[in-house]
Tab-separated table of C-alpha atoms in Angstrom:
chain	number	residue	atom	x	y	z
D	1	MET	CA	-59.428	-11.180	-51.262
D	2	ALA	CA	-57.513	-12.578	-54.515
D	3	GLU	CA	-55.788	-15.972	-54.571
D	4	ARG	CA	-52.132	-15.233	-54.013
D	5	ARG	CA	-50.020	-17.172	-56.663
D	6	ILE	CA	-46.875	-18.592	-54.948
D	7	THR	CA	-43.602	-18.372	-57.058
D	8	TYR	CA	-39.964	-19.178	-56.321
D	9	ASP	CA	-39.396	-15.448	-56.137
D	10	ASN	CA	-42.199	-14.584	-53.582
D	11	GLU	CA	-42.600	-17.707	-51.453
D	12	LEU	CA	-40.187	-16.359	-48.800
D	13	GLU	CA	-42.306	-13.181	-48.582
D	14	ILE	CA	-45.616	-14.832	-48.398
D	15	MET	CA	-44.346	-17.326	-45.580
D	16	ILE	CA	-43.038	-14.251	-43.542
D	17	GLU	CA	-45.992	-12.459	-44.043
D	18	ASP	CA	-48.369	-15.123	-43.084
D	19	TYR	CA	-46.121	-15.953	-40.171
D	20	LEU	CA	-45.966	-12.348	-38.783
D	21	ALA	CA	-49.804	-11.760	-39.505
D	22	ASN	CA	-51.034	-15.029	-37.431
D	23	PRO	CA	-50.604	-15.324	-33.684
D	24	LEU	CA	-47.975	-17.698	-32.631
D	25	GLU	CA	-50.250	-19.263	-30.139
D	26	ALA	CA	-52.657	-20.549	-32.863
D	27	GLU	CA	-49.578	-22.632	-34.103
D	28	LEU	CA	-49.354	-24.685	-30.914
D	29	GLU	CA	-52.434	-26.419	-31.700
D	30	ARG	CA	-52.200	-26.604	-35.253
D	31	VAL	CA	-51.621	-30.083	-36.862
D	32	ILE	CA	-49.749	-30.374	-40.205
D	33	GLU	CA	-50.555	-33.279	-42.354
D	34	GLY	CA	-47.659	-35.620	-43.264
D	35	LEU	CA	-45.669	-35.005	-40.198
D	36	THR	CA	-44.714	-37.685	-37.808
D	37	GLU	CA	-45.688	-37.588	-34.269
D	38	GLU	CA	-41.976	-36.846	-33.295
D	39	GLU	CA	-41.890	-33.707	-35.795
D	40	GLN	CA	-45.082	-32.493	-34.523
D	41	ALA	CA	-43.818	-32.515	-30.891
D	42	GLU	CA	-40.464	-30.900	-32.040
D	43	ARG	CA	-42.342	-27.955	-34.047
D	44	LYS	CA	-44.827	-27.344	-30.828
D	45	ALA	CA	-41.636	-27.337	-28.479
D	46	ASN	CA	-40.034	-24.740	-31.004
D	47	VAL	CA	-43.231	-22.741	-30.904
D	48	GLN	CA	-43.118	-22.981	-27.239
D	49	GLN	CA	-39.668	-21.866	-27.061
D	50	VAL	CA	-39.911	-18.869	-29.284
D	51	LEU	CA	-42.983	-17.878	-27.169
D	52	GLU	CA	-41.103	-17.735	-24.078
D	53	GLY	CA	-38.165	-16.054	-26.150
D	54	ARG	CA	-40.511	-13.219	-27.136
D	55	GLU	CA	-40.926	-12.078	-23.573
D	56	LYS	CA	-37.117	-11.032	-23.623
D	57	PHE	CA	-36.406	-10.521	-27.481
D	58	GLU	CA	-38.535	-8.420	-29.734
D	59	ILE	CA	-39.974	-10.032	-32.936
D	60	PRO	CA	-37.537	-9.624	-35.564
D	61	SER	CA	-38.215	-7.637	-38.775
D	62	ALA	CA	-39.304	-9.310	-42.172
D	63	GLN	CA	-36.379	-8.345	-43.568
D	64	VAL	CA	-34.123	-10.218	-41.045
D	65	LEU	CA	-36.313	-13.414	-41.294
D	66	HIS	CA	-36.102	-13.211	-45.306
D	67	ASN	CA	-32.352	-12.890	-45.030
D	68	ILE	CA	-31.859	-16.113	-43.052
D	69	MET	CA	-34.279	-18.002	-45.099
D	70	GLU	CA	-32.624	-16.755	-48.302
D	71	VAL	CA	-29.239	-18.262	-46.765
D	72	TRP	CA	-30.986	-21.589	-46.312
D	73	ARG	CA	-32.371	-21.858	-49.434
D	74	ALA	CA	-29.266	-21.032	-51.121
D	75	PHE	CA	-26.730	-23.012	-49.075
D	76	ARG	CA	-28.580	-25.436	-47.247
D	77	PRO	CA	-31.060	-26.942	-49.584
D	78	SER	CA	-31.892	-30.067	-47.220
D	79	VAL	CA	-32.436	-27.821	-44.280
D	80	TYR	CA	-34.812	-25.572	-46.363
D	81	LYS	CA	-36.724	-28.541	-47.636
D	82	LYS	CA	-37.182	-29.928	-44.278
D	83	LEU	CA	-38.186	-26.829	-42.650
D	84	LYS	CA	-40.598	-26.044	-45.516
D	85	ARG	CA	-42.255	-29.234	-45.187
D	86	MET	CA	-42.627	-28.669	-41.328
D	87	GLU	CA	-43.876	-25.238	-42.200
D	88	SER	CA	-41.715	-23.823	-39.409
D	89	MET	CA	-39.040	-21.830	-41.576
D	90	PRO	CA	-39.808	-18.294	-40.123
D	91	LEU	CA	-40.221	-19.942	-36.724
D	92	GLU	CA	-36.722	-21.618	-36.863
D	93	ALA	CA	-35.167	-18.383	-38.191
D	94	GLU	CA	-36.746	-16.502	-35.126
D	95	ARG	CA	-35.596	-19.198	-32.727
D	96	LEU	CA	-31.953	-18.913	-34.163
D	97	LEU	CA	-32.004	-15.163	-33.700
D	98	GLN	CA	-33.227	-15.605	-29.958
D	99	GLU	CA	-30.310	-17.994	-29.462
D	100	GLN	CA	-27.821	-15.596	-30.702
D	101	GLY	CA	-29.415	-12.996	-28.619
D	102	ARG	CA	-28.950	-15.117	-25.496
D	103	ILE	CA	-25.443	-15.854	-26.468
D	104	LYS	CA	-24.622	-12.087	-26.746
D	105	SER	CA	-26.196	-11.316	-23.490
D	106	LYS	CA	-23.862	-13.609	-21.647
D	107	LEU	CA	-20.673	-11.629	-23.014
D	108	PRO	CA	-19.163	-9.297	-20.749
D	109	TYR	CA	-20.166	-5.578	-21.338
D	110	ASN	CA	-19.184	-4.317	-24.507
D	111	ARG	CA	-17.604	-7.364	-26.060
D	112	GLU	CA	-18.430	-8.451	-29.324
D	113	THR	CA	-16.731	-11.991	-28.952
D	114	THR	CA	-15.778	-14.394	-26.426
D	115	ASP	CA	-12.267	-15.290	-25.854
D	116	MET	CA	-10.083	-16.679	-22.942
D	117	PHE	CA	-10.085	-13.168	-21.684
D	118	ALA	CA	-13.719	-13.342	-21.134
D	119	MET	CA	-13.650	-16.040	-18.589
D	120	VAL	CA	-10.545	-14.507	-16.586
D	121	GLY	CA	-9.699	-10.852	-15.435
D	122	LYS	CA	-8.138	-8.835	-18.105
D	123	ASP	CA	-4.829	-8.920	-16.176
D	124	GLU	CA	-4.679	-12.458	-15.989
D	125	ASP	CA	-3.218	-14.257	-19.017
D	126	PRO	CA	-3.735	-18.151	-18.650
D	127	LEU	CA	-0.886	-19.108	-20.972
D	128	ASN	CA	1.682	-17.013	-18.976
D	129	GLU	CA	0.389	-17.583	-15.338
D	130	TYR	CA	1.490	-20.575	-13.818
D	131	PRO	CA	0.621	-21.911	-10.449
D	132	ASP	CA	3.325	-22.701	-7.979
D	133	TYR	CA	3.534	-26.488	-7.284
């Protein structure tokens, strides 16, 4: 296989390609040089959480992961640099998607947002209903 040349334009594609091509279980035992023990433990915990989440949520497409990572690179350079150093960018993107999936799965049927009526019956308006004291 020819050596890949990583540039600013293709680094996200290569990260995602490598992430999706390698089994996540292998990441549990992998040690990345330059990381503190706390960062290694945090990364391992994130890998474990994503593995558990994959039982409920499917693996997201490369395009979705790429979009999240693009946003980090554009608007949150410090987050991008930290995740890149920890080699956990696509992992963190998938974890974020699973978190969003969990939140959506807790919503009442066919509702996109939560509001005060999600917590009470639709006929009860907590702003107008006062208890009798």
